[in-house]
mmCIF file of C-alpha atoms and ligand atoms in Angstrom:
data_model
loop_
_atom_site.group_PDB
_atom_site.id
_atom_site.type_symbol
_atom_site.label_atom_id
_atom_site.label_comp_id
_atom_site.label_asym_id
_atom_site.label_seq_id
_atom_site.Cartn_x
_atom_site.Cartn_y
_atom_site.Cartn_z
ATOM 1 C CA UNK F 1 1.738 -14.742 25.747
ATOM 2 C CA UNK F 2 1.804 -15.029 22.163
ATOM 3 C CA UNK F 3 1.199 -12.050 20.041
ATOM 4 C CA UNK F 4 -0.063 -12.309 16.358
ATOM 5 C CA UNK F 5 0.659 -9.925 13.636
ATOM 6 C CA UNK F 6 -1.792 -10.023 10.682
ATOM 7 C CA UNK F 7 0.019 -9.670 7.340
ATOM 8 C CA UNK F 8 -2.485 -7.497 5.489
ATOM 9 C CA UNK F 9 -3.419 -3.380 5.512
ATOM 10 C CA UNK F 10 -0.579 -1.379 6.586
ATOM 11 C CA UNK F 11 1.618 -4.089 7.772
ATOM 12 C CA UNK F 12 3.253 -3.983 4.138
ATOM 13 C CA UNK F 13 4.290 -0.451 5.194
ATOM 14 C CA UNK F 14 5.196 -0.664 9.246
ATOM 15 C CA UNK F 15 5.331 -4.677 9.642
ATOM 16 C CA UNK F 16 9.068 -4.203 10.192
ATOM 17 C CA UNK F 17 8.502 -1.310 13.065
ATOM 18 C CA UNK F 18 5.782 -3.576 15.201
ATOM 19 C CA UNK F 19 8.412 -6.388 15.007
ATOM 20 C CA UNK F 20 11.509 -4.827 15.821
ATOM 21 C CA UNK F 21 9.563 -3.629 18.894
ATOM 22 C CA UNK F 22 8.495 -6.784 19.595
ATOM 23 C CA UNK F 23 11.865 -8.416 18.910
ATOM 24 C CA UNK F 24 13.753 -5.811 21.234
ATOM 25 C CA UNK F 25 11.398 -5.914 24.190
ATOM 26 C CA UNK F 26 11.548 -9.687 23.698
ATOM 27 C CA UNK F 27 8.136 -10.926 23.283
ATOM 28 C CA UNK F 28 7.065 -13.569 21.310
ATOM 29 C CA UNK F 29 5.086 -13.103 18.174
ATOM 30 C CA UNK F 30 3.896 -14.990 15.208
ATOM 31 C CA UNK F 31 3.320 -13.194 11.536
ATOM 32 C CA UNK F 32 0.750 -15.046 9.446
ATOM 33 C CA UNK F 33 1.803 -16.713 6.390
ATOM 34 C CA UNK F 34 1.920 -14.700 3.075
ATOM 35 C CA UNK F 35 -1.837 -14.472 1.475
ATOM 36 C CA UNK F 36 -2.625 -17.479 -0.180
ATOM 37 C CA UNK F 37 -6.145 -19.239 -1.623
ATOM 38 C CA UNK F 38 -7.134 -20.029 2.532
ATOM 39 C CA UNK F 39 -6.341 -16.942 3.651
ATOM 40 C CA UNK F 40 -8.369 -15.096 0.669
ATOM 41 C CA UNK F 41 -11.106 -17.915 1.307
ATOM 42 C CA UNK F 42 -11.285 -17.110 4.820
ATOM 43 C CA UNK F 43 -11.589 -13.138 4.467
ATOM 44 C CA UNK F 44 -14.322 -13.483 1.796
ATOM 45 C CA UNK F 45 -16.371 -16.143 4.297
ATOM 46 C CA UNK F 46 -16.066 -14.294 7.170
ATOM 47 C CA UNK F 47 -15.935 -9.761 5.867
ATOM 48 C CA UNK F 48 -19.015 -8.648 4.861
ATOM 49 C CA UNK F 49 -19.711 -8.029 0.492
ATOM 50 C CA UNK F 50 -19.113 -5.110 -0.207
ATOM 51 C CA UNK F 51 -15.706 -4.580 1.974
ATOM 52 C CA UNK F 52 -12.372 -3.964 -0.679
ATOM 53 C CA UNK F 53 -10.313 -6.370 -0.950
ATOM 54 C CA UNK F 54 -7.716 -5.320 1.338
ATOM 55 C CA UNK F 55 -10.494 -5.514 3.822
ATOM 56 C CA UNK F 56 -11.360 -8.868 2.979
ATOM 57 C CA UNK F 57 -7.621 -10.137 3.090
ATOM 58 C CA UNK F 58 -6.860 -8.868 6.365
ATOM 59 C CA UNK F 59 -10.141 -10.541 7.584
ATOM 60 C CA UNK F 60 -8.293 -13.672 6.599
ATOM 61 C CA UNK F 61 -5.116 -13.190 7.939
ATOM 62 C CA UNK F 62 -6.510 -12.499 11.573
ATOM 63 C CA UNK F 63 -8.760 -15.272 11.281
ATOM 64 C CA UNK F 64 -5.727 -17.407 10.418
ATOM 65 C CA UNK F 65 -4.267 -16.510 13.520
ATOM 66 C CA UNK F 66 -7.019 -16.163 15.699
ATOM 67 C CA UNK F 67 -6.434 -19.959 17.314
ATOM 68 C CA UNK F 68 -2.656 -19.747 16.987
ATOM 69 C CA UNK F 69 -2.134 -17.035 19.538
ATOM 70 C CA UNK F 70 -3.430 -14.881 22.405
ATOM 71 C CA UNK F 71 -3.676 -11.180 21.260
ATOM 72 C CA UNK F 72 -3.906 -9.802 17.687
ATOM 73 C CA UNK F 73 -2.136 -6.586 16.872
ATOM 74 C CA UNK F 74 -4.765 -4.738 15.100
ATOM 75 C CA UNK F 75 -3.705 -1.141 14.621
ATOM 76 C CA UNK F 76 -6.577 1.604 14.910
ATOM 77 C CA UNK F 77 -5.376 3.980 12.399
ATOM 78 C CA UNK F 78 -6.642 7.288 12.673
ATOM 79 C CA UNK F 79 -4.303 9.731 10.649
ATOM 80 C CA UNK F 80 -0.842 10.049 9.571
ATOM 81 C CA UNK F 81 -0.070 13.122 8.829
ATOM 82 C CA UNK F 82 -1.230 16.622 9.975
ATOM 83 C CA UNK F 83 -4.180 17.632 8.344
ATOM 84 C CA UNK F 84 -4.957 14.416 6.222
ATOM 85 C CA UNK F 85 -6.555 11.569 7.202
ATOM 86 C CA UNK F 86 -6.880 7.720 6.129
ATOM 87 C CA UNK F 87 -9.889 5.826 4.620
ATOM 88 C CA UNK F 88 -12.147 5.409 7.431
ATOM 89 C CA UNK F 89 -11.906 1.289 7.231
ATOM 90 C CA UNK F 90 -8.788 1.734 9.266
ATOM 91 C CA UNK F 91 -10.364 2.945 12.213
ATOM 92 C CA UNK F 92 -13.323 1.003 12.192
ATOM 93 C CA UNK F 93 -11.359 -2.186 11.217
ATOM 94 C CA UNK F 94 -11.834 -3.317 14.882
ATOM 95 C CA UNK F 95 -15.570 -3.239 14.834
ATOM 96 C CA UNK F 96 -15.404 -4.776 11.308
ATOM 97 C CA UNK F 97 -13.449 -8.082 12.547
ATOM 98 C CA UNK F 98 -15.306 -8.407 15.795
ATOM 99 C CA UNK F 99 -18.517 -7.931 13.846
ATOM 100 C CA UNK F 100 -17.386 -10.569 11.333
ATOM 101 C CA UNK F 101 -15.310 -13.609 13.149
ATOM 102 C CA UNK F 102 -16.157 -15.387 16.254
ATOM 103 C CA UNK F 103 -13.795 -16.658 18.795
ATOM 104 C CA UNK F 104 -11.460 -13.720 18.389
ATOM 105 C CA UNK F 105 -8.601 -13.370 20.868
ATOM 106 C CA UNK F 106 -7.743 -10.064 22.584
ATOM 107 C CA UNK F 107 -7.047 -7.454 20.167
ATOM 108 C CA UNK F 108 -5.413 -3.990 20.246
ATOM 109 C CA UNK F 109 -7.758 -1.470 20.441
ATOM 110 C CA UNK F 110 -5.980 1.953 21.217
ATOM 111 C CA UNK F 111 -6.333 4.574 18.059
ATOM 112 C CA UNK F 112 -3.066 5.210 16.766
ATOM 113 C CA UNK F 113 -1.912 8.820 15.323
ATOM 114 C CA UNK F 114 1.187 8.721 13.610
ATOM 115 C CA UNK F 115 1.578 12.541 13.007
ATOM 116 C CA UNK F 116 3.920 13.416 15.912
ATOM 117 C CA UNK F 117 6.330 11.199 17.717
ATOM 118 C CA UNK F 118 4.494 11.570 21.113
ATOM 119 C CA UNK F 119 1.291 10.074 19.141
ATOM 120 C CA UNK F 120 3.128 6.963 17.973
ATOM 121 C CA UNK F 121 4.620 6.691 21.467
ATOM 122 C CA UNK F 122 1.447 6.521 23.195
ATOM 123 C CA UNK F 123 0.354 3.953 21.272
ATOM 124 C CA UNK F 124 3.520 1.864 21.677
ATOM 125 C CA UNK F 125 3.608 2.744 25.183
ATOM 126 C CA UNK F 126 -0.086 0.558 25.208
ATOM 127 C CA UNK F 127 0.879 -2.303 23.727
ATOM 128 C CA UNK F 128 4.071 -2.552 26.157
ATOM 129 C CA UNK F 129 2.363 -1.956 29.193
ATOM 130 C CA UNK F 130 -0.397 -4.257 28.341
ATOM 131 C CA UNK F 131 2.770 -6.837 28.129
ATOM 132 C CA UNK F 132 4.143 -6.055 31.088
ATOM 133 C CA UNK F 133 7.061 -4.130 29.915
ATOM 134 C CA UNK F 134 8.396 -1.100 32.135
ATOM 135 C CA UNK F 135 8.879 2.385 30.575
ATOM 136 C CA UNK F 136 12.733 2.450 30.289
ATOM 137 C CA UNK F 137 12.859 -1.180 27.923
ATOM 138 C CA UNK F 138 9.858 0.314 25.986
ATOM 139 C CA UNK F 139 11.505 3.418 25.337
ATOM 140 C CA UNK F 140 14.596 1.829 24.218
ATOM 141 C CA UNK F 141 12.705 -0.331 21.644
ATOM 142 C CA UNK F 142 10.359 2.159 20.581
ATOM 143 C CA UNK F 143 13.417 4.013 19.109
ATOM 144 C CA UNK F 144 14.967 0.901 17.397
ATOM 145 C CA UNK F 145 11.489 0.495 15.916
ATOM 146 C CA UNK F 146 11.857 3.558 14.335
ATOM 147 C CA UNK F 147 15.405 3.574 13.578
ATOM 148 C CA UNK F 148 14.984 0.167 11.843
ATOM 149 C CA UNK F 149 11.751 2.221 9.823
ATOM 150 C CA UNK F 150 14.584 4.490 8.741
ATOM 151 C CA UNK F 151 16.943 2.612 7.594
ATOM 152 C CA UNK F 152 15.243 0.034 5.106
ATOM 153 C CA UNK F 153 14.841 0.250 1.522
ATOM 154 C CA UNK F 154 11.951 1.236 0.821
ATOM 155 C CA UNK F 155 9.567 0.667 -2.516
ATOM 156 C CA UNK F 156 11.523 -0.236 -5.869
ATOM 157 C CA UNK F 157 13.020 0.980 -9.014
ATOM 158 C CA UNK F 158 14.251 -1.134 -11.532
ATOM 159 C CA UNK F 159 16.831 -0.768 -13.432
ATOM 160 C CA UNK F 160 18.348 -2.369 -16.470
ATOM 161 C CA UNK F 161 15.308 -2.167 -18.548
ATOM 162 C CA UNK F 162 14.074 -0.937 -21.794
ATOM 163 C CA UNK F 163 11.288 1.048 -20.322
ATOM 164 C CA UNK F 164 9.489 1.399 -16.979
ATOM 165 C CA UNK F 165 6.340 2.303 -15.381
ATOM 166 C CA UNK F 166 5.463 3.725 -12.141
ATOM 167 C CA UNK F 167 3.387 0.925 -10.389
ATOM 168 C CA UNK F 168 1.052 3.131 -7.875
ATOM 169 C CA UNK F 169 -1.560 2.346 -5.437
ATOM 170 C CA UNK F 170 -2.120 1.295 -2.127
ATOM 171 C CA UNK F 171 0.955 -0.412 -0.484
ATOM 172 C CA UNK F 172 -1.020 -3.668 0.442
ATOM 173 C CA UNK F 173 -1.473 -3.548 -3.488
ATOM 174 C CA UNK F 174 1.562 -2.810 -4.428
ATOM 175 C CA UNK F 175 3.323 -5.355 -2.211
ATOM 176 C CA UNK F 176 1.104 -8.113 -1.638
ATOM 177 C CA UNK F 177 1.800 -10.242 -4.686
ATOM 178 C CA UNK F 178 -1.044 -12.739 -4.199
ATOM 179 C CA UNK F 179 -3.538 -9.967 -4.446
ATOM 180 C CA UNK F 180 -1.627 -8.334 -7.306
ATOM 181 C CA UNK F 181 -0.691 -11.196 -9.103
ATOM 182 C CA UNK F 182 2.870 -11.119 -9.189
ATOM 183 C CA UNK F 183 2.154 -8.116 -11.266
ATOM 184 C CA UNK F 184 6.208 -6.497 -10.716
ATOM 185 C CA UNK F 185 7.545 -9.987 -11.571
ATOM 186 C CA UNK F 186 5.259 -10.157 -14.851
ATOM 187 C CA UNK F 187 6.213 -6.321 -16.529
ATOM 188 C CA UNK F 188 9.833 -7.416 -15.473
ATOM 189 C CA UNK F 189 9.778 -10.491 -17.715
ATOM 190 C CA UNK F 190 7.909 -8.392 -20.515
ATOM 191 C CA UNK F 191 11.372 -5.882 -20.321
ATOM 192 C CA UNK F 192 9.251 -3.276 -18.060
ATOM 193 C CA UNK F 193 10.971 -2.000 -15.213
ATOM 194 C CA UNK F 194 9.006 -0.423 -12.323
ATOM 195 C CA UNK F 195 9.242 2.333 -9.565
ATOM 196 C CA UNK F 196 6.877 3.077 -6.604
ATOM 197 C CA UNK F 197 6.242 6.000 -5.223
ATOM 198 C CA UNK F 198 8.479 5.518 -1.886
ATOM 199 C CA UNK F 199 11.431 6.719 -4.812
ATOM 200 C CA UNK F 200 9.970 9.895 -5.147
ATOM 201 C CA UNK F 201 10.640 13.162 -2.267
ATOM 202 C CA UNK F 202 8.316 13.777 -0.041
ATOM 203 C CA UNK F 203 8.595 17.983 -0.729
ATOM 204 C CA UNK F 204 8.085 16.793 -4.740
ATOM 205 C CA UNK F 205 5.379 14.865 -3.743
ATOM 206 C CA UNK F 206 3.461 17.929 -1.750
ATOM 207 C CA UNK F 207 4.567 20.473 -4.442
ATOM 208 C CA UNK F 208 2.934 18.728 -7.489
ATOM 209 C CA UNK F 209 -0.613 18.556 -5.192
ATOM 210 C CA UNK F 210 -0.717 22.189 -4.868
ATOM 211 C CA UNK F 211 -1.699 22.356 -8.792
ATOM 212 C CA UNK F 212 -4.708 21.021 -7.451
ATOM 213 C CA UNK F 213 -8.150 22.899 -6.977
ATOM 214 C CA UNK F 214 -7.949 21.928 -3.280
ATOM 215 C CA UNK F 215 -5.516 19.960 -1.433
ATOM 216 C CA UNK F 216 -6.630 16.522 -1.037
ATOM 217 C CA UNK F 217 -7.127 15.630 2.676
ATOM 218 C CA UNK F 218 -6.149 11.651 2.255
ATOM 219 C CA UNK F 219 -3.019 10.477 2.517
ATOM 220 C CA UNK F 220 -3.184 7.831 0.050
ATOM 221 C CA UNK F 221 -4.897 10.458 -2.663
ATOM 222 C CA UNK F 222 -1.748 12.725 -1.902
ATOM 223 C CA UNK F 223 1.113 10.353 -2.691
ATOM 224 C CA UNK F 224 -0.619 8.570 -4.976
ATOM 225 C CA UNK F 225 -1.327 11.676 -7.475
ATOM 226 C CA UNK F 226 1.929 13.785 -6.588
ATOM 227 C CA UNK F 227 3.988 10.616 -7.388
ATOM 228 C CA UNK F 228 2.443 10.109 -11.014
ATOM 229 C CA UNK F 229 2.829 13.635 -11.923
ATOM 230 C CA UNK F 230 6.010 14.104 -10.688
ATOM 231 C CA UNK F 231 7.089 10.620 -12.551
ATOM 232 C CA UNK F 232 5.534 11.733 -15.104
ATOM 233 C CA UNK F 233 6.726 15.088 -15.603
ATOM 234 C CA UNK F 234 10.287 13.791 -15.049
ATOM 235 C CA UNK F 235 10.005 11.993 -18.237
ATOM 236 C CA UNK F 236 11.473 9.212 -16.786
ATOM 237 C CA UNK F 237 8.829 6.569 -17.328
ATOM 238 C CA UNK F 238 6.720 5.305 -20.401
ATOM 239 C CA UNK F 239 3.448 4.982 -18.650
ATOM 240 C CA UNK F 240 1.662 4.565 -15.539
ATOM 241 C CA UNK F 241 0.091 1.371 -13.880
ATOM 242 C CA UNK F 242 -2.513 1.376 -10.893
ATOM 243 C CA UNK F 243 -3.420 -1.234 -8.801
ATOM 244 C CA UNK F 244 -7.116 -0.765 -7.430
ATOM 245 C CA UNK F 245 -9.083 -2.309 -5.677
ATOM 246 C CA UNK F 246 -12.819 -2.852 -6.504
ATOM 247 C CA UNK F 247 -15.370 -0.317 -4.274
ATOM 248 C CA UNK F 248 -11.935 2.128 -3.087
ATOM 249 C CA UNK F 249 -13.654 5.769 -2.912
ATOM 250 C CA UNK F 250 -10.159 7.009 -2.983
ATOM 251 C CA UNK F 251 -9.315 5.091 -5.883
ATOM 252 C CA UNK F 252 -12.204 6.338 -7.769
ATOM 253 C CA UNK F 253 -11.262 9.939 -7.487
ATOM 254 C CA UNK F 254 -7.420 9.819 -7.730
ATOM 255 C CA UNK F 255 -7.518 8.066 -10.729
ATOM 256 C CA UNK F 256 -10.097 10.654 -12.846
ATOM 257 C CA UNK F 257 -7.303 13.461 -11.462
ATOM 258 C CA UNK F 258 -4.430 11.572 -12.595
ATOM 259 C CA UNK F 259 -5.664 10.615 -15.811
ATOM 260 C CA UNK F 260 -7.261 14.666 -16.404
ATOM 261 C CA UNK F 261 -3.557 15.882 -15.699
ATOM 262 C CA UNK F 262 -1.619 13.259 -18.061
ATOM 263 C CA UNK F 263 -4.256 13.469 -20.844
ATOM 264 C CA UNK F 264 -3.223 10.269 -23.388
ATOM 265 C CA UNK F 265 -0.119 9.132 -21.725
ATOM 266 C CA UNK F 266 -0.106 5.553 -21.452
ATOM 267 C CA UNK F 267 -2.055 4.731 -18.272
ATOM 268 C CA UNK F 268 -3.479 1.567 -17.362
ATOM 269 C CA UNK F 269 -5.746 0.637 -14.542
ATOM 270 C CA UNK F 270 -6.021 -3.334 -12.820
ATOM 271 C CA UNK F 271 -8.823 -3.141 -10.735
ATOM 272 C CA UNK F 272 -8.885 -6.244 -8.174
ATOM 273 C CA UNK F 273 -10.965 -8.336 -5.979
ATOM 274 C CA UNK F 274 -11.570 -11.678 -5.241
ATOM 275 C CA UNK F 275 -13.163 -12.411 -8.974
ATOM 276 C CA UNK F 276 -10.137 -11.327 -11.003
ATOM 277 C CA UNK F 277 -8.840 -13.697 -13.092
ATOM 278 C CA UNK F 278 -5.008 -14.312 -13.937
ATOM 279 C CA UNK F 279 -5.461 -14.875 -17.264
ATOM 280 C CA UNK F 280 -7.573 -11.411 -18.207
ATOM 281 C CA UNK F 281 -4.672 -9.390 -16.168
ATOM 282 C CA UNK F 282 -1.775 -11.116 -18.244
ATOM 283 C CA UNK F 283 -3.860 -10.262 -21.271
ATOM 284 C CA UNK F 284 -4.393 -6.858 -20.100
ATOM 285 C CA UNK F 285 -1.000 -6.218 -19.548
ATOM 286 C CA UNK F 286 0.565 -7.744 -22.392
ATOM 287 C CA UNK F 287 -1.639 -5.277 -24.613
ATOM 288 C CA UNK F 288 -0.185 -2.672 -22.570
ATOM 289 C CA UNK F 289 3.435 -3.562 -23.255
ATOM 290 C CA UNK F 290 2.899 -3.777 -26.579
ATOM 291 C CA UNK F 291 1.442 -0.293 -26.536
ATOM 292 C CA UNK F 292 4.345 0.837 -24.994
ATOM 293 C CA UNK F 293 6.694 -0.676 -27.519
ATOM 294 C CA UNK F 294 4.418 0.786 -30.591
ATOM 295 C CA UNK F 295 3.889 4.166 -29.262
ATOM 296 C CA UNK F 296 8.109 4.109 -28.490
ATOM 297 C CA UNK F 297 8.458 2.947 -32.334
ATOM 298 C CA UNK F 298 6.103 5.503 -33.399
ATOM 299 C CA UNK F 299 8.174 8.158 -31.621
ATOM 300 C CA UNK F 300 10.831 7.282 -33.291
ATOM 301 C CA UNK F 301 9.788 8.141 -36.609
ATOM 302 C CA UNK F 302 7.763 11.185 -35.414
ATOM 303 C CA UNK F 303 11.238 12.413 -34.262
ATOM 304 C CA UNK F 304 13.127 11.271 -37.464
ATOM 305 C CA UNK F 305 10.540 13.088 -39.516
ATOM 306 C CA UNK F 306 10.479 16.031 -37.154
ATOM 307 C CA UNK F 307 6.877 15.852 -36.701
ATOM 308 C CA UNK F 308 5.225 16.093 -32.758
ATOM 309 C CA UNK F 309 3.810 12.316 -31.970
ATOM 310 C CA UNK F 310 0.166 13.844 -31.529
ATOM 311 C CA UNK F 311 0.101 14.926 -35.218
ATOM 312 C CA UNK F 312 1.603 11.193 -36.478
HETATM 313 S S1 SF4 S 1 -8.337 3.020 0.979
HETATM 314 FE FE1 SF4 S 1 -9.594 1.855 -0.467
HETATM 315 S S2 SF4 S 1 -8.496 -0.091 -0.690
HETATM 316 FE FE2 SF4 S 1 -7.740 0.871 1.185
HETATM 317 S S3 SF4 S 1 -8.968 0.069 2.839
HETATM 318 FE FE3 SF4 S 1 -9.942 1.969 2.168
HETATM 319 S S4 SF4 S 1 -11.467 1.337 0.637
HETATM 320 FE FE4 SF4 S 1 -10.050 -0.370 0.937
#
């Protein structure tokens, strides 16, 4: 049996977990290719409108593989961490694809809850068993699945140049460079550096939320805004970039928080879909730079001058 792993959604965050368990238990699987124009074409033909992007991308990847293989690993995420939860398209992503492609293969079905061990076992446990697998091998490859989690490097920070920006959104945004445009590759060659989120502690990360009115129950809303204040208030960067995708709820909100707390510190906002244009998001973000450089020089002079850079 083959297995297929669609290369959309949260695979930009666990990809290297599902195949490590794969890998050890020795079962065959094929990734699809890296998005591209057919696999954008095919999610837009097949998801309905008014999905995200994200949505729409993984509807292409699985369609991609749905003739190359016999079951489709198509987690059912439900939550990740103890009271918080994830945008609801992850759990009804199953009824989404078998609403929206024919001639599907089997795919994985099981919810999965990643806030205790047990929970993530369970659902590894399913797939195994469905395979075949006895307890003892699944076990043993459940824990190199999460020992190889551990141990990689996880989200970036650049170094080496003459200012940087935290890059924050969704990590199908963030890492998918199709659907971002190569955005990391572009600030690099404009001398902007970036860092992600991943690069910031997970206690900083739930300290800075607790400024908040009320906690925020979604795990992307969480990191998200506790990452860009905390970069923020470390002074480390010179602004703040987020990738977002058209018709994200959570988007919508996290942004008007983030942008309330950092008042006019440079913040800049690419909002993607299938419509977005190359050349209007190098414009956009060539303006930015440029910002960043005039707003450095005019700091400068506040500073030689003594004067605070809001009264310049
Ligand atoms: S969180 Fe936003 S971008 Fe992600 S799947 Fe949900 S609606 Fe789409």
């Amino acid at each position: 049996m083959l297995i297929g792993l669609p290369k959309g959604l949260m695979y930009w965050k666990y990809g290297i977990t599902v195949r490590t368990f794969l890998e050890e238990l020795g079962l065959e699987y094929i990734v699809s290719p890296d998005t591209n124009r057919d696999i954008l074409d095919r999610g837009v033909n097949t998801c309905v409108d008014d999905a995200c992007l994200p949505v729409k991308v993984f509807h292409g990847h699985v369609d991609w593989l749905k003739d190359r293989c016999d079951l489709i690993i198509t987690p059912r995420i439900m939550k990740v961490t103890e009271r918080e939860f994830i945008c609801p398209k992850f759990c009804g992503i199953i009824e989404m694809l078998k609403n929206s492609i024919t001639g599907l293969p089997k795919l994985t079905e099981m919810p999965l809850n990643m806030v205790t061990r047990e929970d993530l076992l369970r659902w590894f446990m399913s797939i195994g068993k469905s395979m075949g697998c006895n307890r003892k091998s699944i076990l043993q490859a459940y824990e190199k699945a999460i020992g190889a989690y551990r141990d990689m490097e996880k989200g970036y920070d650049d170094s080496g140049y003459e200012y940087k920006v935290a890059l924050i959104g969704h990590p199908y945004n963030i890492y998918d460079d199709y659907c971002n445009m190569n955005l990391r590759r572009k600030l690099n060659r404009l001398g902007v550096g970036v860092i992600t989120e991943e690069k910031v502690d997970k206690s900083v990360i739930e300290e800075k939320v607790t400024s908040l009115f009320k906690r925020p129950f979604w795990s992307f809303a969480k990191n998200s805004y506790g990452a860009s204040i905390a970069l923020y208030e470390q002074g480390t960067i010179d602004g703040i970039i987020y990738i977002s995708s058209f018709a994200c709820g959570i988007d919508s909100i996290v942004i008007e928080i983030i942008k309330d707390y950092i008042g006019d510190f440079p913040f800049m906002v690419l909002k993607i879909d299938e419509h977005t244009g190359e050349a209007g998001v190098d414009t956009r973000i060539e303006a930015f730079c440029d910002m960043l450089e005039r707003r450095n020089l005019n700091e400068d002079k506040c500073s030689e001058s003594g004067k605070h850079l809001h009264s310049c």
